[in-house]
């Protein structure tokens, strides 16, 4: 893969305080800060939390990560292709949308297009009438999933480099016209898109097309970007992973989590992508040996979704068009484990105060706390402390900085009848959408660091 709106509002900021145990505990706030605000579409996208990537191209037949254009089109015939199987696996995985690679860097098009001869139209599959993008669009509707698309600006078949950059102005003008036609076809024929990938950024002007056909989609990389790459292909976000970045970094179109800055003027959340066959994005007999373990996938979840980032997990079909059975089984194991751990909190609450109490009606043991901000007014929390009331009195369970969309905090097993969240610093009065306690009965991933992991 080729990894490489500016909305602000002045928020009224005051001192927020709460009364707890006879002591007044106040969150320090800022009166001089302009907070970046998300759009409604960005908030809705972040609430999806997880998506499934699907990489499928001539690379699949070649056993390589970058299409070398060596596969005769007569050999591309995925006779068992079943996008319902893909969508059912996405549901098992726990994802809410699919991002399909309709065109990878080789330029092969997985939909019916006459913009190029290098596409599914010129293969034996379904007599040349097959359309993988149409199939996956239908399957997503059937299984209640949203659809996104990856349309590589880079195109080896057209001699277009990273970002769609060509060697001469004449070639650039020709390729710009071709790519704009392809993007228009993809966005106008297959229903609403939740996410559009311009991997490696894009030099082709596409803003008018996006505004016409995909005004609510999240845009990955390029001048129109509304989300950003986390910065690695391992599926991990750093902590803290702030949602805001400086305006200049946002305009670059290639910002990563390293550009996060809580004082930044643009809301641009992070997306962490990883393949279940890490580091391989495409299926091959060799890449299948890299199937990640359940423990590795849980670790990825904690260090992506658990740090406020979106997680996009790739499951690639084989050359028959099916997801390998072992991958599907592992996806279901992962989905089941996340649902087991976090599907049923022992107790939860919300609040708009610097101190929030959560009683546990029968007491008991907890080992994980999930925190979420109501980010409609921006990401406000700058530091916090978690405590539990035990037989020995109030005990600190952990501390942290960013909360944002979600923060999973493993605290070690503790028996308590009440926990307390104290916001010790915030940019504006805190708004906590969720404070939830869990007993997962499982140790946190081995790479997790407590109480405040880095």
mmCIF file of C-alpha atoms in Angstrom, residues 14-19 23-29 353-355 385 422-426 430:
data_model
loop_
_atom_site.group_PDB
_atom_site.id
_atom_site.type_symbol
_atom_site.label_atom_id
_atom_site.label_comp_id
_atom_site.label_asym_id
_atom_site.label_seq_id
_atom_site.Cartn_x
_atom_site.Cartn_y
_atom_site.Cartn_z
ATOM 1 C CA UNK A 14 -15.181 28.006 32.602
ATOM 2 C CA UNK A 15 -13.992 26.283 35.724
ATOM 3 C CA UNK A 16 -15.920 23.039 36.183
ATOM 4 C CA UNK A 17 -16.135 21.645 39.653
ATOM 5 C CA UNK A 18 -17.915 18.882 41.524
ATOM 6 C CA UNK A 19 -18.430 17.992 45.163
ATOM 7 C CA UNK A 23 -13.747 17.871 49.038
ATOM 8 C CA UNK A 24 -14.138 20.204 46.083
ATOM 9 C CA UNK A 25 -12.220 18.793 43.106
ATOM 10 C CA UNK A 26 -11.908 21.109 40.118
ATOM 11 C CA UNK A 27 -10.722 20.442 36.585
ATOM 12 C CA UNK A 28 -8.308 23.076 35.371
ATOM 13 C CA UNK A 29 -9.629 24.539 32.097
ATOM 14 C CA UNK A 353 -18.772 17.316 35.450
ATOM 15 C CA UNK A 354 -15.155 17.079 36.436
ATOM 16 C CA UNK A 355 -15.944 14.249 38.856
ATOM 17 C CA UNK A 385 -7.550 9.908 37.090
ATOM 18 C CA UNK A 422 -11.778 12.800 37.981
ATOM 19 C CA UNK A 423 -10.944 15.113 35.103
ATOM 20 C CA UNK A 424 -7.854 16.918 36.328
ATOM 21 C CA UNK A 425 -7.387 19.122 33.266
ATOM 22 C CA UNK A 426 -9.654 20.008 30.383
ATOM 23 C CA UNK A 430 -15.834 18.000 30.266
#
